[in-house]
């Protein structure tokens, strides 16, 4: 069986997310702990390509073992390996690296929310944490014009990108940048993994609304306001065909709107569109 080297360069972007409420971190297990009862130990550490990031910027992560070892040997020491991320409130999110059927030594993640996050790996045996790595701290400010972009950084061509979120795949954003001679902007939306379009529209619309409130506060023009259509038509340089405004936000540099967009066969999608305040209609 091939040995796993310390640094795995390939990324494995998996879906799957769990909040480890059934197995909270045991405060009696210190960082880089070494259980005395084990005949042998297998230490590991968390590696990251970047720890200071913009919103939606990718960081590449990996688990590094203290010596060359096979997957079969790893499973002699641990039943499960998990990446745990803790925010400033103490809320923990978990991504599973190893279970009974799979093992992932490298993965990517884009933080969708700003803040300072403490991150570490744990190894479990029989449901108990028996090893914990040293911690890494990730810092993600909310200081760009819109999410992870400044308007002067926007490419001159239309482009699309997706942003993996292993801690919450249901909140995994896709962006589409708009680039026209007299208009530029960014549209973001959630990927639909199901066939229930109507249900997904309602869920994604609410998730995007809460996301924007978390990042940018109470809307300038909120849901059900009689001024929504008037403000949309008067202030936004670009308007989506067959679209309905649901809420509008504004900062010193950006106008942002939650839209209901009707596509082929009457299928509705929810999306956020943002453009510079400086570009008047």
GROMACS .gro file of C-alpha atoms in nm:
model
  281
    1UNK     CA    1   0.000   0.000   0.000
    2UNK     CA    2   0.138   0.338  -0.094
    3UNK     CA    3   0.250   0.560   0.188
    4UNK     CA    4   0.095   0.900   0.243
    5UNK     CA    5   0.363   1.171   0.240
    6UNK     CA    6   0.351   1.466   0.475
    7UNK     CA    7   0.213   1.724   0.237
    8UNK     CA    8  -0.066   1.629  -0.002
    9UNK     CA    9  -0.081   1.880  -0.284
   10UNK     CA   10  -0.406   1.769  -0.443
   11UNK     CA   11  -0.730   1.910  -0.301
   12UNK     CA   12  -1.034   1.697  -0.243
   13UNK     CA   13  -1.340   1.924  -0.222
   14UNK     CA   14  -1.611   1.723  -0.052
   15UNK     CA   15  -1.958   1.810   0.060
   16UNK     CA   16  -2.064   1.715   0.407
   17UNK     CA   17  -2.099   1.916   0.722
   18UNK     CA   18  -2.178   1.847   1.080
   19UNK     CA   19  -2.194   2.040   1.401
   20UNK     CA   20  -2.024   1.818   1.657
   21UNK     CA   21  -2.276   1.874   1.935
   22UNK     CA   22  -2.273   1.510   2.042
   23UNK     CA   23  -1.898   1.510   2.098
   24UNK     CA   24  -1.791   1.848   2.239
   25UNK     CA   25  -1.422   1.914   2.282
   26UNK     CA   26  -1.303   1.768   2.610
   27UNK     CA   27  -1.129   2.049   2.801
   28UNK     CA   28  -0.914   1.785   2.970
   29UNK     CA   29  -0.753   1.700   2.635
   30UNK     CA   30  -0.475   1.958   2.588
   31UNK     CA   31  -0.347   2.074   2.251
   32UNK     CA   32  -0.102   1.823   2.101
   33UNK     CA   33  -0.197   1.579   2.377
   34UNK     CA   34  -0.036   1.238   2.410
   35UNK     CA   35  -0.250   0.969   2.575
   36UNK     CA   36  -0.036   0.774   2.820
   37UNK     CA   37  -0.223   0.451   2.770
   38UNK     CA   38  -0.137   0.423   2.402
   39UNK     CA   39   0.149   0.186   2.320
   40UNK     CA   40   0.240   0.413   2.034
   41UNK     CA   41   0.111   0.752   1.931
   42UNK     CA   42   0.062   0.909   1.592
   43UNK     CA   43   0.087   1.286   1.601
   44UNK     CA   44  -0.039   1.522   1.333
   45UNK     CA   45  -0.063   1.892   1.260
   46UNK     CA   46  -0.285   2.126   1.058
   47UNK     CA   47  -0.132   2.309   0.761
   48UNK     CA   48  -0.288   2.600   0.568
   49UNK     CA   49  -0.169   2.789   0.261
   50UNK     CA   50  -0.306   3.117   0.403
   51UNK     CA   51  -0.455   3.225   0.734
   52UNK     CA   52  -0.521   3.594   0.654
   53UNK     CA   53  -0.794   3.593   0.390
   54UNK     CA   54  -1.055   3.802   0.216
   55UNK     CA   55  -1.416   3.685   0.217
   56UNK     CA   56  -1.458   3.389  -0.022
   57UNK     CA   57  -1.083   3.357  -0.075
   58UNK     CA   58  -0.963   2.997  -0.089
   59UNK     CA   59  -0.726   2.851   0.165
   60UNK     CA   60  -0.575   2.507   0.100
   61UNK     CA   61  -0.556   2.286   0.407
   62UNK     CA   62  -0.397   1.952   0.485
   63UNK     CA   63  -0.319   1.714   0.767
   64UNK     CA   64   0.049   1.640   0.817
   65UNK     CA   65   0.153   1.328   1.009
   66UNK     CA   66   0.474   1.309   1.209
   67UNK     CA   67   0.596   1.015   1.004
   68UNK     CA   68   0.517   0.823   0.686
   69UNK     CA   69   0.222   0.593   0.745
   70UNK     CA   70  -0.049   0.405   0.557
   71UNK     CA   71  -0.424   0.467   0.583
   72UNK     CA   72  -0.464   0.123   0.740
   73UNK     CA   73  -0.213   0.218   1.008
   74UNK     CA   74  -0.385   0.552   1.070
   75UNK     CA   75  -0.708   0.366   1.140
   76UNK     CA   76  -0.533   0.163   1.409
   77UNK     CA   77  -0.490   0.486   1.604
   78UNK     CA   78  -0.810   0.673   1.512
   79UNK     CA   79  -1.166   0.591   1.413
   80UNK     CA   80  -1.225   0.948   1.294
   81UNK     CA   81  -1.030   1.262   1.206
   82UNK     CA   82  -1.206   1.598   1.207
   83UNK     CA   83  -1.130   1.961   1.126
   84UNK     CA   84  -1.295   2.186   1.384
   85UNK     CA   85  -1.348   2.560   1.342
   86UNK     CA   86  -1.460   2.774   1.635
   87UNK     CA   87  -1.585   3.132   1.601
   88UNK     CA   88  -1.557   3.408   1.864
   89UNK     CA   89  -1.885   3.298   2.027
   90UNK     CA   90  -1.751   2.946   2.076
   91UNK     CA   91  -1.978   2.792   1.812
   92UNK     CA   92  -1.806   2.493   1.652
   93UNK     CA   93  -1.837   2.361   1.296
   94UNK     CA   94  -1.685   2.033   1.185
   95UNK     CA   95  -1.560   1.878   0.863
   96UNK     CA   96  -1.483   1.504   0.863
   97UNK     CA   97  -1.148   1.403   0.713
   98UNK     CA   98  -1.180   1.033   0.787
   99UNK     CA   99  -1.454   0.789   0.868
  100UNK     CA  100  -1.506   0.418   0.815
  101UNK     CA  101  -1.507   0.445   0.435
  102UNK     CA  102  -1.298   0.748   0.336
  103UNK     CA  103  -0.988   0.950   0.411
  104UNK     CA  104  -0.902   1.298   0.283
  105UNK     CA  105  -0.560   1.440   0.354
  106UNK     CA  106  -0.615   1.771   0.170
  107UNK     CA  107  -0.912   1.999   0.123
  108UNK     CA  108  -1.000   2.357   0.035
  109UNK     CA  109  -1.229   2.603   0.208
  110UNK     CA  110  -1.359   2.956   0.149
  111UNK     CA  111  -1.477   3.141   0.457
  112UNK     CA  112  -1.815   3.297   0.376
  113UNK     CA  113  -1.839   3.507   0.692
  114UNK     CA  114  -1.595   3.759   0.840
  115UNK     CA  115  -1.436   3.713   1.179
  116UNK     CA  116  -1.152   3.549   1.367
  117UNK     CA  117  -1.168   3.170   1.379
  118UNK     CA  118  -0.971   2.919   1.584
  119UNK     CA  119  -0.908   2.597   1.396
  120UNK     CA  120  -0.756   2.259   1.484
  121UNK     CA  121  -0.769   1.888   1.408
  122UNK     CA  122  -0.882   1.612   1.643
  123UNK     CA  123  -0.840   1.236   1.633
  124UNK     CA  124  -1.109   1.018   1.790
  125UNK     CA  125  -1.112   0.663   1.915
  126UNK     CA  126  -1.434   0.497   2.029
  127UNK     CA  127  -1.607   0.834   2.014
  128UNK     CA  128  -1.355   1.008   2.243
  129UNK     CA  129  -1.098   1.272   2.148
  130UNK     CA  130  -0.754   1.121   2.207
  131UNK     CA  131  -0.537   1.366   2.014
  132UNK     CA  132  -0.568   1.735   1.929
  133UNK     CA  133  -0.336   1.935   1.706
  134UNK     CA  134  -0.204   2.281   1.774
  135UNK     CA  135  -0.440   2.558   1.662
  136UNK     CA  136  -0.430   2.792   1.365
  137UNK     CA  137  -0.612   3.126   1.370
  138UNK     CA  138  -0.785   3.251   1.055
  139UNK     CA  139  -0.860   3.624   1.015
  140UNK     CA  140  -1.123   3.731   0.762
  141UNK     CA  141  -1.210   4.103   0.757
  142UNK     CA  142  -1.513   4.259   0.590
  143UNK     CA  143  -1.332   4.560   0.445
  144UNK     CA  144  -1.379   4.528   0.069
  145UNK     CA  145  -1.633   4.715  -0.145
  146UNK     CA  146  -1.848   4.401  -0.176
  147UNK     CA  147  -1.768   4.064  -0.018
  148UNK     CA  148  -1.411   3.983  -0.131
  149UNK     CA  149  -1.390   4.241  -0.410
  150UNK     CA  150  -1.293   4.604  -0.455
  151UNK     CA  151  -1.454   4.749  -0.765
  152UNK     CA  152  -1.121   4.845  -0.918
  153UNK     CA  153  -1.011   4.480  -0.897
  154UNK     CA  154  -1.299   4.347  -1.106
  155UNK     CA  155  -1.183   4.176  -1.428
  156UNK     CA  156  -1.262   4.332  -1.765
  157UNK     CA  157  -1.431   4.013  -1.883
  158UNK     CA  158  -1.736   3.828  -1.759
  159UNK     CA  159  -1.637   3.534  -1.540
  160UNK     CA  160  -1.791   3.281  -1.304
  161UNK     CA  161  -1.656   3.107  -0.996
  162UNK     CA  162  -1.776   2.886  -0.710
  163UNK     CA  163  -1.660   2.902  -0.350
  164UNK     CA  164  -1.636   2.574  -0.164
  165UNK     CA  165  -1.774   2.571   0.188
  166UNK     CA  166  -1.696   2.237   0.351
  167UNK     CA  167  -1.835   2.355   0.685
  168UNK     CA  168  -2.179   2.428   0.536
  169UNK     CA  169  -2.229   2.306   0.178
  170UNK     CA  170  -2.586   2.444   0.179
  171UNK     CA  171  -2.430   2.792   0.196
  172UNK     CA  172  -2.188   2.752  -0.095
  173UNK     CA  173  -2.191   3.060  -0.318
  174UNK     CA  174  -2.136   3.102  -0.690
  175UNK     CA  175  -2.048   3.439  -0.842
  176UNK     CA  176  -2.092   3.583  -1.190
  177UNK     CA  177  -1.914   3.909  -1.269
  178UNK     CA  178  -2.076   4.141  -1.520
  179UNK     CA  179  -1.848   4.344  -1.745
  180UNK     CA  180  -1.995   4.575  -2.008
  181UNK     CA  181  -1.858   4.903  -2.147
  182UNK     CA  182  -2.079   5.115  -1.920
  183UNK     CA  183  -2.171   4.868  -1.648
  184UNK     CA  184  -1.995   4.639  -1.402
  185UNK     CA  185  -2.129   4.433  -1.117
  186UNK     CA  186  -2.135   4.100  -0.936
  187UNK     CA  187  -2.418   3.852  -0.905
  188UNK     CA  188  -2.409   3.580  -0.638
  189UNK     CA  189  -2.642   3.286  -0.586
  190UNK     CA  190  -2.663   2.944  -0.425
  191UNK     CA  191  -2.626   2.619  -0.616
  192UNK     CA  192  -2.939   2.404  -0.625
  193UNK     CA  193  -2.855   2.039  -0.545
  194UNK     CA  194  -3.219   1.925  -0.560
  195UNK     CA  195  -3.495   1.898  -0.816
  196UNK     CA  196  -3.749   2.087  -0.605
  197UNK     CA  197  -3.707   2.429  -0.765
  198UNK     CA  198  -3.991   2.601  -0.578
  199UNK     CA  199  -3.875   2.487  -0.236
  200UNK     CA  200  -3.513   2.571  -0.312
  201UNK     CA  201  -3.608   2.921  -0.426
  202UNK     CA  202  -3.777   2.995  -0.093
  203UNK     CA  203  -3.487   2.853   0.107
  204UNK     CA  204  -3.215   3.027  -0.092
  205UNK     CA  205  -3.399   3.360  -0.090
  206UNK     CA  206  -3.418   3.352   0.291
  207UNK     CA  207  -3.056   3.238   0.327
  208UNK     CA  208  -2.926   3.516   0.101
  209UNK     CA  209  -3.135   3.773   0.287
  210UNK     CA  210  -2.994   3.663   0.625
  211UNK     CA  211  -2.643   3.656   0.477
  212UNK     CA  212  -2.669   4.016   0.360
  213UNK     CA  213  -2.815   4.133   0.691
  214UNK     CA  214  -2.525   3.968   0.875
  215UNK     CA  215  -2.268   4.143   0.655
  216UNK     CA  216  -2.436   4.477   0.578
  217UNK     CA  217  -2.710   4.527   0.834
  218UNK     CA  218  -3.075   4.630   0.792
  219UNK     CA  219  -3.173   4.695   0.429
  220UNK     CA  220  -3.212   5.052   0.304
  221UNK     CA  221  -3.540   4.937   0.150
  222UNK     CA  222  -3.672   4.622   0.316
  223UNK     CA  223  -3.910   4.344   0.220
  224UNK     CA  224  -4.265   4.439   0.116
  225UNK     CA  225  -4.182   4.811   0.092
  226UNK     CA  226  -4.377   5.006  -0.167
  227UNK     CA  227  -4.051   5.180  -0.264
  228UNK     CA  228  -3.871   4.865  -0.382
  229UNK     CA  229  -3.960   4.887  -0.753
  230UNK     CA  230  -3.916   5.264  -0.764
  231UNK     CA  231  -3.571   5.248  -0.603
  232UNK     CA  232  -3.460   4.955  -0.822
  233UNK     CA  233  -3.561   5.133  -1.141
  234UNK     CA  234  -3.419   5.470  -1.039
  235UNK     CA  235  -3.086   5.376  -0.881
  236UNK     CA  236  -2.949   5.057  -1.039
  237UNK     CA  237  -2.760   5.089  -1.367
  238UNK     CA  238  -2.823   4.723  -1.452
  239UNK     CA  239  -3.155   4.544  -1.421
  240UNK     CA  240  -3.208   4.174  -1.474
  241UNK     CA  241  -3.483   4.076  -1.719
  242UNK     CA  242  -3.794   3.933  -1.550
  243UNK     CA  243  -3.670   4.032  -1.206
  244UNK     CA  244  -3.844   4.147  -0.890
  245UNK     CA  245  -3.666   4.339  -0.610
  246UNK     CA  246  -3.699   4.191  -0.261
  247UNK     CA  247  -3.462   4.407  -0.050
  248UNK     CA  248  -3.200   4.676  -0.113
  249UNK     CA  249  -2.882   4.761   0.080
  250UNK     CA  250  -2.639   5.047   0.030
  251UNK     CA  251  -2.292   5.127   0.163
  252UNK     CA  252  -2.060   5.416   0.083
  253UNK     CA  253  -1.930   5.232  -0.224
  254UNK     CA  254  -2.190   4.971  -0.323
  255UNK     CA  255  -2.556   4.921  -0.401
  256UNK     CA  256  -2.682   4.566  -0.339
  257UNK     CA  257  -3.017   4.406  -0.409
  258UNK     CA  258  -3.184   4.072  -0.343
  259UNK     CA  259  -3.376   3.971  -0.653
  260UNK     CA  260  -3.630   3.714  -0.759
  261UNK     CA  261  -3.538   3.628  -1.118
  262UNK     CA  262  -3.777   3.427  -1.333
  263UNK     CA  263  -3.611   3.208  -1.593
  264UNK     CA  264  -3.720   2.947  -1.843
  265UNK     CA  265  -4.048   2.767  -1.778
  266UNK     CA  266  -4.124   3.012  -1.498
  267UNK     CA  267  -3.851   2.875  -1.268
  268UNK     CA  268  -3.757   3.130  -1.003
  269UNK     CA  269  -3.409   3.181  -0.864
  270UNK     CA  270  -3.285   3.410  -0.588
  271UNK     CA  271  -2.970   3.612  -0.631
  272UNK     CA  272  -2.784   3.911  -0.494
  273UNK     CA  273  -2.661   4.171  -0.739
  274UNK     CA  274  -2.413   4.445  -0.643
  275UNK     CA  275  -2.275   4.740  -0.838
  276UNK     CA  276  -2.069   5.051  -0.755
  277UNK     CA  277  -2.249   5.354  -0.618
  278UNK     CA  278  -2.021   5.570  -0.832
  279UNK     CA  279  -2.172   5.434  -1.154
  280UNK     CA  280  -2.494   5.627  -1.182
  281UNK     CA  281  -2.770   5.506  -1.407
   0.00000   0.00000   0.00000
